[in-house]
Coordinates of C-alpha atoms and ligand atoms in Angstrom, one line a residue:
M39 CA 11.5 -22.0 27.9
S40 CA 10.4 -22.0 24.2
A41 CA 9.0 -25.5 24.6
D42 CA 6.8 -24.2 27.4
L43 CA 5.6 -21.3 25.2
V44 CA 4.9 -23.7 22.3
A45 CA 2.9 -25.9 24.6
A46 CA 1.0 -22.8 25.8
L47 CA 0.3 -21.7 22.3
R48 CA -0.9 -25.2 21.3
A49 CA -3.3 -25.2 24.3
A50 CA -4.5 -21.7 23.2
V51 CA -5.3 -22.5 19.5
G52 CA -5.2 -26.2 19.1
P53 CA -2.0 -28.2 18.1
A54 CA -2.7 -28.1 14.4
Q55 CA -2.6 -24.3 14.3
V56 CA 0.9 -24.0 15.7
L57 CA 3.7 -24.7 13.3
T58 CA 7.4 -25.0 14.2
H59 CA 10.6 -26.1 12.6
D60 CA 10.6 -29.2 14.8
D61 CA 7.5 -30.5 13.1
P62 CA 8.3 -33.3 10.6
G63 CA 8.7 -31.9 7.1
A64 CA 8.1 -28.4 8.3
D65 CA 8.4 -25.6 5.7
L66 CA 7.5 -22.2 7.2
S67 CA 9.0 -20.2 4.3
A68 CA 5.6 -18.9 3.2
W69 CA 5.4 -17.0 6.6
E70 CA 9.2 -16.3 6.9
Q71 CA 9.9 -14.7 3.5
D72 CA 8.5 -11.4 2.4
W73 CA 6.8 -10.8 -0.9
R74 CA 9.8 -9.1 -2.5
K75 CA 12.2 -11.7 -1.2
R76 CA 14.2 -9.0 0.5
A77 CA 14.3 -11.0 3.8
H78 CA 14.0 -14.6 4.9
G79 CA 13.7 -14.9 8.7
R80 CA 13.3 -17.8 11.1
A81 CA 10.2 -18.1 13.3
L82 CA 10.1 -19.7 16.7
A83 CA 6.5 -20.7 15.7
V84 CA 3.7 -19.7 13.3
V85 CA 0.4 -19.4 15.2
R86 CA -2.9 -19.3 13.4
P87 CA -5.7 -18.4 15.9
G88 CA -9.3 -18.7 14.7
S89 CA -11.0 -16.2 16.9
T90 CA -10.4 -12.9 18.7
A91 CA -10.4 -14.8 22.1
E92 CA -7.6 -17.0 20.7
V93 CA -5.6 -14.0 19.5
A94 CA -5.8 -12.6 23.0
A95 CA -4.7 -15.9 24.5
V96 CA -1.7 -16.1 22.1
V97 CA -0.7 -12.5 23.0
R98 CA -1.0 -13.3 26.7
A99 CA 1.1 -16.4 26.4
C100 CA 3.8 -14.5 24.5
A101 CA 3.7 -11.6 26.9
A102 CA 4.2 -14.0 29.8
A103 CA 7.2 -15.6 28.1
G104 CA 8.6 -12.2 27.0
T105 CA 8.4 -13.3 23.4
A106 CA 8.0 -10.9 20.5
I107 CA 5.1 -11.2 18.1
V108 CA 5.1 -10.4 14.4
P109 CA 1.5 -10.0 13.2
Q110 CA 0.9 -11.1 9.6
G111 CA -2.0 -10.8 7.2
G112 CA -1.5 -11.6 3.5
N113 CA 2.3 -11.0 3.7
T114 CA 2.2 -8.7 0.6
G115 CA 3.8 -5.8 2.4
L116 CA 6.7 -4.1 0.6
V117 CA 8.8 -2.9 3.5
V118 CA 9.8 -6.1 5.4
G119 CA 7.3 -5.6 8.2
S120 CA 5.4 -8.9 8.4
V121 CA 8.2 -11.5 8.6
P122 CA 10.3 -12.6 11.6
D123 CA 13.9 -11.7 12.0
D124 CA 16.5 -14.5 11.7
T125 CA 17.0 -15.2 15.5
G126 CA 14.3 -17.9 15.7
T127 CA 12.9 -16.2 18.8
Q128 CA 9.8 -14.4 17.3
V129 CA 6.3 -15.8 17.0
V130 CA 4.5 -15.1 13.7
L131 CA 0.8 -14.4 14.5
S132 CA -1.1 -15.1 11.2
L133 CA -4.6 -13.6 11.0
T134 CA -5.7 -15.4 7.9
R135 CA -8.1 -17.8 9.7
L136 CA -10.0 -14.8 11.1
S137 CA -11.8 -14.1 7.9
A138 CA -15.5 -13.9 8.6
V139 CA -17.9 -11.2 7.5
R140 CA -19.6 -10.4 10.8
A141 CA -22.3 -7.9 9.7
L142 CA -23.6 -5.7 6.9
D143 CA -25.7 -2.7 7.9
A144 CA -27.2 -1.4 4.7
A145 CA -28.9 1.6 6.2
N146 CA -25.8 2.6 8.1
L147 CA -23.7 1.9 5.0
T148 CA -21.2 -0.3 7.0
L149 CA -19.6 -3.7 6.8
T150 CA -18.0 -5.4 9.8
V151 CA -15.3 -8.0 8.9
E152 CA -12.5 -9.8 10.6
A153 CA -8.9 -8.8 10.0
G154 CA -7.9 -11.8 7.9
C155 CA -10.6 -11.2 5.3
V156 CA -8.9 -10.9 1.9
L157 CA -9.6 -7.5 0.4
Q158 CA -11.1 -8.9 -2.8
N159 CA -13.5 -11.0 -0.9
L160 CA -14.6 -8.0 1.0
Q161 CA -15.1 -6.0 -2.2
D162 CA -17.1 -8.9 -3.6
T163 CA -19.3 -9.1 -0.5
A164 CA -20.0 -5.4 -0.7
E165 CA -20.8 -5.6 -4.4
K166 CA -23.2 -8.6 -4.0
A167 CA -25.1 -6.5 -1.5
G168 CA -25.2 -3.6 -4.1
F169 CA -22.4 -1.5 -2.5
L170 CA -18.9 -0.4 -3.3
F171 CA -16.0 -0.9 -0.9
P172 CA -13.5 1.4 -2.7
L173 CA -10.1 0.3 -1.4
S174 CA -8.4 -1.2 -4.4
L175 CA -4.8 -2.2 -5.0
A176 CA -2.9 -4.7 -7.2
A177 CA -2.4 -7.1 -4.2
E178 CA -6.1 -7.2 -3.4
G179 CA -6.3 -10.9 -4.3
S180 CA -4.1 -11.8 -1.3
C181 CA -3.7 -8.8 1.1
T182 CA -6.1 -8.7 4.1
I183 CA -8.1 -5.8 5.5
G184 CA -6.1 -6.1 8.8
G185 CA -2.9 -5.6 6.9
N186 CA -4.5 -2.8 4.8
L187 CA -5.4 -1.0 8.0
A188 CA -2.2 -1.7 9.8
T189 CA -0.3 -0.1 6.9
N190 CA -3.0 2.5 6.1
A191 CA -2.9 1.3 2.5
G192 CA -3.7 3.6 -0.4
G193 CA -4.2 2.3 -3.9
T194 CA -6.0 3.7 -7.0
Q195 CA -9.1 5.4 -5.7
V196 CA -7.7 7.5 -2.8
L197 CA -8.3 10.6 -4.8
R198 CA -12.0 10.2 -4.3
Y199 CA -12.5 7.9 -1.3
G200 CA -9.4 8.4 0.8
N201 CA -7.0 5.7 2.1
A202 CA -7.7 2.7 4.4
R203 CA -7.9 5.1 7.4
D204 CA -10.7 7.2 5.8
L205 CA -12.7 4.0 5.1
C206 CA -12.7 2.7 8.7
L207 CA -15.2 3.7 11.4
G208 CA -14.3 1.2 14.1
L209 CA -11.8 -1.4 15.2
E210 CA -11.5 -4.4 17.5
V211 CA -8.0 -4.7 18.8
V212 CA -6.0 -7.1 21.0
T213 CA -3.6 -4.9 23.0
A214 CA 0.0 -5.8 23.8
Q215 CA -1.3 -7.1 27.2
G216 CA -3.8 -9.4 25.6
E217 CA -6.9 -7.4 26.4
V218 CA -9.6 -6.9 23.8
W219 CA -10.7 -3.3 22.9
H220 CA -14.2 -3.5 21.6
G221 CA -14.2 -0.4 19.3
L222 CA -16.4 -1.7 16.5
T223 CA -18.7 1.3 16.3
G224 CA -20.3 2.2 13.0
L225 CA -20.4 5.8 14.2
R226 CA -19.5 8.6 11.8
K227 CA -19.3 11.0 14.7
D228 CA -17.8 10.3 18.2
N229 CA -15.9 13.0 20.0
T230 CA -15.3 11.3 23.3
G231 CA -11.6 11.8 23.6
Y232 CA -8.4 10.6 21.9
D233 CA -9.0 8.7 18.7
L234 CA -7.6 5.2 19.4
R235 CA -8.8 3.9 16.1
D236 CA -6.5 6.3 14.2
L237 CA -3.6 5.4 16.5
F238 CA -3.8 1.7 15.6
I239 CA -4.4 2.4 11.9
G240 CA -1.0 2.7 10.2
S241 CA 0.9 1.4 13.3
E242 CA 2.2 -1.6 11.3
G243 CA 1.5 -4.1 14.1
T244 CA 3.7 -2.2 16.6
L245 CA 1.0 -1.2 19.1
G246 CA -1.5 -4.1 19.0
I247 CA -3.3 -6.6 16.8
I248 CA -6.3 -5.6 14.7
T249 CA -8.8 -8.4 14.8
A250 CA -11.9 -6.8 13.1
A251 CA -13.0 -3.6 11.6
T252 CA -16.2 -1.7 10.7
L253 CA -15.8 -0.2 7.3
K254 CA -17.7 2.4 5.2
L255 CA -19.6 1.4 2.1
Y256 CA -20.6 3.6 -0.8
P257 CA -23.2 3.3 -3.5
L258 CA -22.0 1.5 -6.6
P259 CA -21.5 3.9 -9.5
A260 CA -23.9 3.6 -12.4
A261 CA -21.0 3.6 -14.8
Q262 CA -17.2 3.7 -14.7
L263 CA -15.2 4.9 -17.7
T264 CA -11.5 4.8 -18.2
A265 CA -9.3 7.0 -20.5
W266 CA -5.6 6.8 -21.4
A267 CA -4.0 10.0 -22.4
A268 CA -0.5 10.8 -23.7
V269 CA 0.8 14.1 -22.2
P270 CA 3.8 16.2 -23.4
T271 CA 5.2 17.0 -20.0
L272 CA 4.7 16.4 -16.2
D273 CA 3.5 20.0 -16.0
A274 CA 0.8 19.1 -18.5
A275 CA -0.2 16.1 -16.4
V276 CA -0.6 18.3 -13.4
A277 CA -2.6 20.8 -15.4
L278 CA -4.8 18.0 -16.7
L279 CA -5.4 16.8 -13.2
G280 CA -6.7 20.3 -12.3
L281 CA -8.9 20.3 -15.4
A282 CA -10.2 16.8 -14.6
H283 CA -11.2 17.9 -11.1
Q284 CA -13.1 20.9 -12.6
H285 CA -14.9 18.8 -15.2
L286 CA -15.6 15.6 -13.3
G287 CA -15.9 16.8 -9.7
A288 CA -16.5 13.8 -7.4
G289 CA -16.7 11.5 -10.5
L290 CA -12.9 11.6 -10.8
T291 CA -11.9 8.4 -9.0
G292 CA -8.5 7.7 -10.5
F293 CA -5.6 9.7 -11.9
E294 CA -2.4 7.7 -12.5
V295 CA 0.7 8.8 -14.2
M296 CA 3.2 6.4 -15.9
G297 CA 6.6 7.4 -17.2
Q298 CA 7.8 6.2 -20.6
F299 CA 10.5 3.9 -19.3
A300 CA 8.0 2.2 -16.9
L301 CA 5.6 1.6 -19.8
G302 CA 8.5 0.4 -21.9
L303 CA 9.2 -2.3 -19.3
V304 CA 5.6 -3.5 -19.5
D305 CA 5.9 -3.6 -23.3
K306 CA 9.2 -5.5 -23.1
H307 CA 8.1 -8.1 -20.6
F308 CA 4.4 -8.4 -21.3
P309 CA 4.1 -7.6 -25.0
A310 CA 0.6 -9.2 -25.2
L311 CA -0.8 -6.3 -23.1
R312 CA -0.3 -3.9 -26.0
V313 CA 0.5 -0.7 -24.2
P314 CA -1.0 2.3 -26.0
L315 CA 0.5 5.7 -26.9
W316 CA 3.7 5.3 -24.9
Q317 CA 6.4 5.5 -27.6
D318 CA 6.0 9.2 -28.4
S319 CA 5.4 10.7 -25.0
P320 CA 7.4 11.1 -21.8
Y321 CA 4.3 10.3 -19.7
C322 CA 0.9 8.8 -20.1
V323 CA -2.0 9.3 -17.7
L324 CA -4.9 7.0 -16.8
L325 CA -8.1 8.6 -15.7
E326 CA -11.2 7.1 -14.3
N327 CA -14.6 8.7 -14.2
S328 CA -17.3 7.1 -11.9
D329 CA -20.7 8.4 -12.7
S330 CA -23.9 8.1 -10.7
E331 CA -26.1 8.8 -13.8
S332 CA -25.2 6.7 -16.8
E333 CA -22.4 5.6 -19.2
A334 CA -23.6 8.1 -21.8
H335 CA -23.3 10.9 -19.3
A336 CA -19.8 9.8 -18.2
R337 CA -18.7 9.5 -21.9
A338 CA -20.0 13.0 -22.7
Q339 CA -18.1 14.4 -19.7
F340 CA -14.9 12.7 -20.7
E341 CA -15.2 14.0 -24.3
R342 CA -15.6 17.6 -23.1
L343 CA -12.7 17.2 -20.8
L344 CA -10.4 15.7 -23.4
E345 CA -11.5 18.3 -26.0
T346 CA -10.5 21.1 -23.7
A347 CA -7.3 19.4 -22.8
F348 CA -6.3 19.0 -26.5
E349 CA -7.1 22.7 -27.1
Q350 CA -4.9 23.7 -24.2
G351 CA -2.1 21.5 -25.4
L352 CA -2.2 19.3 -22.3
V353 CA -2.9 16.1 -24.2
S354 CA -1.3 14.9 -27.4
D355 CA -3.3 11.8 -28.0
A356 CA -6.0 9.8 -26.0
V357 CA -8.2 6.8 -26.0
V358 CA -11.4 6.2 -24.1
A359 CA -12.1 2.5 -23.3
G360 CA -15.1 1.3 -25.3
S361 CA -16.0 -1.5 -22.9
L362 CA -15.5 -2.7 -19.4
A363 CA -13.0 -5.3 -20.8
Q364 CA -11.0 -2.6 -22.4
A365 CA -11.0 -0.5 -19.2
H366 CA -9.8 -3.5 -17.2
G367 CA -7.1 -4.0 -19.9
L368 CA -5.8 -0.4 -19.4
W369 CA -5.8 -0.8 -15.6
H370 CA -4.0 -4.1 -16.0
I371 CA -1.2 -2.4 -17.9
R372 CA -0.8 0.1 -15.0
E373 CA -0.8 -2.6 -12.4
S374 CA 1.7 -4.6 -14.4
I375 CA 4.4 -2.0 -14.0
P376 CA 5.7 -3.4 -10.6
L377 CA 5.7 -6.9 -12.1
A378 CA 7.5 -5.8 -15.2
Q379 CA 10.0 -4.1 -13.0
A380 CA 10.5 -7.3 -11.0
E381 CA 11.1 -9.1 -14.3
E382 CA 13.8 -6.6 -15.2
G383 CA 15.6 -7.3 -11.9
L384 CA 15.9 -6.2 -8.3
N385 CA 15.2 -2.5 -7.8
I386 CA 14.9 0.2 -5.2
K387 CA 11.3 1.1 -4.5
H388 CA 9.9 4.4 -3.2
D389 CA 6.4 5.5 -2.4
I390 CA 7.0 9.2 -1.7
S391 CA 4.5 12.0 -1.6
I392 CA 5.1 15.6 -2.6
P393 CA 2.5 18.4 -3.0
V394 CA 1.1 17.9 -6.5
S395 CA 2.1 21.4 -7.5
S396 CA 5.8 20.6 -6.9
I397 CA 6.0 17.2 -8.6
P398 CA 7.3 18.4 -12.0
A399 CA 10.1 20.4 -10.3
F400 CA 10.9 17.6 -7.9
C401 CA 11.2 15.1 -10.8
A402 CA 13.3 17.3 -13.0
E403 CA 15.7 18.1 -10.2
T404 CA 15.9 14.5 -8.8
D405 CA 16.1 12.8 -12.2
A406 CA 19.1 15.0 -13.1
L407 CA 20.7 14.5 -9.7
L408 CA 20.5 10.7 -9.9
Q409 CA 21.8 10.6 -13.4
R410 CA 24.7 12.8 -12.4
E411 CA 25.5 10.7 -9.3
I412 CA 25.0 7.2 -10.8
P413 CA 25.5 7.4 -14.6
G414 CA 23.1 5.2 -16.6
V415 CA 20.7 4.6 -13.7
R416 CA 17.1 4.0 -14.9
L417 CA 14.1 5.7 -13.3
V418 CA 10.8 3.8 -13.2
N419 CA 8.5 6.7 -12.3
F420 CA 4.8 6.1 -12.0
G421 CA 2.0 6.4 -9.4
H422 CA -1.0 8.1 -8.0
L423 CA -0.5 11.7 -9.3
G424 CA -3.9 12.6 -8.1
D425 CA -2.7 12.0 -4.5
G426 CA 0.7 13.5 -5.0
N427 CA 2.1 10.0 -4.5
L428 CA 4.8 8.7 -6.8
H429 CA 6.5 5.3 -7.0
Y430 CA 9.8 6.9 -7.9
N431 CA 11.7 3.6 -8.3
V432 CA 15.3 3.2 -9.3
Q433 CA 16.6 0.4 -11.4
A434 CA 20.2 -0.5 -12.0
P435 CA 21.9 0.7 -15.2
A436 CA 21.2 -1.6 -18.2
G437 CA 23.4 -4.7 -18.0
A438 CA 24.6 -4.1 -14.4
D439 CA 24.4 -6.8 -11.7
A440 CA 21.1 -5.8 -10.0
K441 CA 22.0 -7.5 -6.7
K442 CA 25.3 -5.8 -6.5
F443 CA 23.7 -2.5 -7.4
L444 CA 21.2 -2.9 -4.6
N445 CA 23.8 -3.9 -2.0
E446 CA 26.1 -1.0 -2.9
Q447 CA 23.7 1.8 -3.8
E448 CA 20.5 1.4 -1.9
T449 CA 21.4 3.6 1.1
R450 CA 22.9 6.2 -1.2
V451 CA 20.0 6.3 -3.6
N452 CA 17.5 6.4 -0.7
T453 CA 19.4 9.3 0.9
L454 CA 19.5 11.3 -2.4
V455 CA 15.8 10.7 -3.0
F456 CA 14.7 11.3 0.6
D457 CA 16.8 14.5 0.9
A458 CA 15.1 15.8 -2.2
V459 CA 11.7 14.8 -0.8
A460 CA 12.5 16.7 2.4
R461 CA 13.5 19.8 0.3
Y462 CA 10.0 19.7 -1.3
H463 CA 8.2 19.2 2.1
G464 CA 7.1 15.7 1.2
S465 CA 6.9 12.3 2.9
I466 CA 9.3 9.3 2.5
S467 CA 6.4 6.9 2.7
A468 CA 2.9 7.7 1.4
E469 CA 1.7 4.1 1.1
H470 CA 3.8 1.1 2.0
G471 CA 4.8 2.3 5.5
V472 CA 8.2 2.2 7.3
G473 CA 8.6 -1.5 8.2
S474 CA 12.2 -2.5 8.6
L475 CA 13.4 -1.0 5.3
K476 CA 12.9 2.6 6.2
A477 CA 13.1 2.5 10.0
D478 CA 16.7 3.7 10.0
H479 CA 15.8 6.6 7.7
L480 CA 12.8 7.8 9.7
P481 CA 14.6 9.7 12.4
H482 CA 16.4 11.9 9.8
Y483 CA 13.2 13.0 8.1
K484 CA 10.5 13.0 10.8
D485 CA 9.9 16.1 12.9
P486 CA 11.8 15.4 16.2
V487 CA 8.9 16.3 18.4
A488 CA 6.6 14.0 16.4
L489 CA 9.2 11.2 16.7
G490 CA 9.3 11.8 20.5
L491 CA 5.6 11.5 20.8
M492 CA 5.6 8.3 18.7
R493 CA 8.2 6.8 21.0
A494 CA 6.1 7.8 24.1
I495 CA 3.0 6.2 22.6
K496 CA 4.9 3.0 21.9
Q497 CA 6.3 2.9 25.4
A498 CA 2.8 3.4 26.9
L499 CA 1.1 0.8 24.8
D500 CA 3.8 -1.8 24.5
P501 CA 6.3 -1.1 27.3
H502 CA 8.2 -4.4 26.8
H503 CA 8.5 -3.8 23.0
L504 CA 7.0 -7.2 22.1
M505 CA 4.8 -6.0 19.3
N506 CA 6.7 -6.2 16.0
P507 CA 9.9 -4.8 17.4
G508 CA 12.3 -2.9 15.2
R509 CA 9.5 -2.0 12.8
V510 CA 8.7 1.8 12.3
L511 CA 10.8 2.8 15.3
T512 CA 14.3 1.6 15.9
P513 CA 15.2 0.6 19.5
Ligands
FAD806 P1 1.1 -7.9 5.7 O1 2.1 -7.8 4.5 O2 0.9 -9.3 6.2 O3 1.5 -7.0 6.8 C1 1.9 -5.6 6.6 C2 2.1 -4.9 8.0 O4 0.9 -4.9 8.7 C3 3.1 -5.7 8.8 O5 3.8 -4.7 9.6 C4 2.3 -6.5 9.7 O6 2.9 -6.8 11.0 C5 1.1 -5.7 10.0 N1 -0.2 -6.4 10.1 C6 -0.8 -7.2 9.2 N2 -2.0 -7.6 9.7 C7 -2.1 -7.0 10.9 C8 -3.2 -7.0 11.9 N3 -4.3 -7.7 11.7 N4 -3.0 -6.3 13.0 C9 -1.8 -5.6 13.2 N5 -0.8 -5.5 12.3 C10 -1.0 -6.2 11.2 N6 0.1 -0.8 -0.8 C11 -0.6 0.3 -1.0 O7 -0.8 1.0 0.0 N7 -1.0 0.7 -2.2 C12 -0.8 0.0 -3.3 O8 -1.3 0.3 -4.4 C13 -0.1 -1.3 -3.1 N8 0.1 -2.1 -4.2 C14 0.7 -3.2 -4.1 C15 0.9 -4.1 -5.2 C16 1.5 -5.3 -5.1 C17 1.7 -6.2 -6.3 C18 2.0 -5.7 -3.8 C19 2.7 -7.0 -3.6 C20 1.9 -4.9 -2.7 C21 1.2 -3.7 -2.8 N9 1.0 -2.8 -1.7 C22 0.3 -1.6 -1.9 C23 1.6 -3.2 -0.4 C24 0.7 -4.1 0.4 O9 -0.2 -4.9 -0.4 C25 -0.1 -3.4 1.4 O10 0.8 -2.8 2.4 C26 -1.2 -4.2 2.2 O11 -2.0 -3.3 2.9 C27 -0.6 -5.3 3.1 O12 -1.6 -6.2 3.5 P2 -1.3 -7.6 4.0 O13 -2.5 -8.3 4.6 O14 -0.5 -8.4 3.0 O15 -0.3 -7.3 5.2
ZN807 ZN1 0.8 2.7 -5.1

């Protein structure tokens, strides 16, 4: 049976683009292991179609054989959603060969690209044409736009430009039946019924396969300035955010918060990065001001903002980057927190969201709760405060066996944190999605009517549950 399917797949995409464990010297681990090394599955085959028609042919062949498909882009996802399970029965459908830029419409401010286009290449293409594609995250050198849309990725400029969903106008999708939905419109307005685009965005490969997208472009800012401020409390950080909105308006494109322990890990593992102002403050904040006038204008705005913040006691010390290189250096420190955490050892990651106004109370309550329940536990708290989205990560106590900690405490820690999130009317995933890691938790926290509607949609679009089964919704 599986030999027939492999033969059908080879006929669909060419023999060189179907990899199996039976191939001499085969090593499929790049497709079978997730980025965080949380899971290592075994694929029946890895298939790499080179066109939408080939994707459709692969889906039809798998549907005919009753074989499950795991779509995969850059495989940078953080919730174990893009790798096969360990049964050896699932086909990994890699989109990385579908990477062409199909069209740029300067007057319509849109760019149409294929799903496997690496985010950084897409940003570069936009920039060379004089535009900004504002989706930006630390994995941009290897994640793909298809994966970004499938997970509705966020990143560092959501505050101003929204997440992947807000940047997408149209999609081309191969359905679970192997049909092609040609929805690549560049329309900003279209009220002709249910929004299928928004259904596929964020569906984590469980409803169909995104093969191309039409995306929004923005004008490049004339200047981008970055500031780093030490704040005395989280309440002060929230008040500073309000002040920054007032002073900078639409120019405020980034507002990140970083806890002292998180920055201490960067200082410990990457001392060459020279983390500023972290030793004397519980939190530091990174602000970005994108200005359509000039650098001088942006600098003057930042100075007025910081002066007011000092007067109000919201900031205890601050630096404004003097050059683009310095600005990149400050962002690099922020983006190095997850890497420093990985250096420190395995950890429990969260990407929760809470209304911004409740974040200080949530953190005070949940920090104390975790300390009480698991003495010595270390909290690596940082994230996109401007979006109310925290990476409220939990690291084993110093000196403890991190693997053992993860095995024994992950479910308990997740439950403690997610229950607290629910008390504050937040979400258990603001960015990374549900994947396999949170699929068991979702039914406890999602509105039951919403969950029922999600199941009905899954049943209607993928009645045989062949599209990334077990992800988002448990059987
Ligand atoms: P994959 O990991 O390959 O897949 C992710 C999910 O999408 C899987 O469920 C997969 O089945 C599905 N999928 C992939 N392609 C398609 C497709 N074409 N059609 C249908 N389904 C598909 N995420 C954020 O939101 N914000 C961040 O700031 C952020 N920072 C990160 C930093 C680092 C260092 C790393 C490693 C990850 C980070 N992530 C972040 C998570 C990750 O990069 C994003 O989820 C990204 O959008 C995944 O893209 P990918 O191409 O790697 O997708
Ligand atoms: Zn993030």
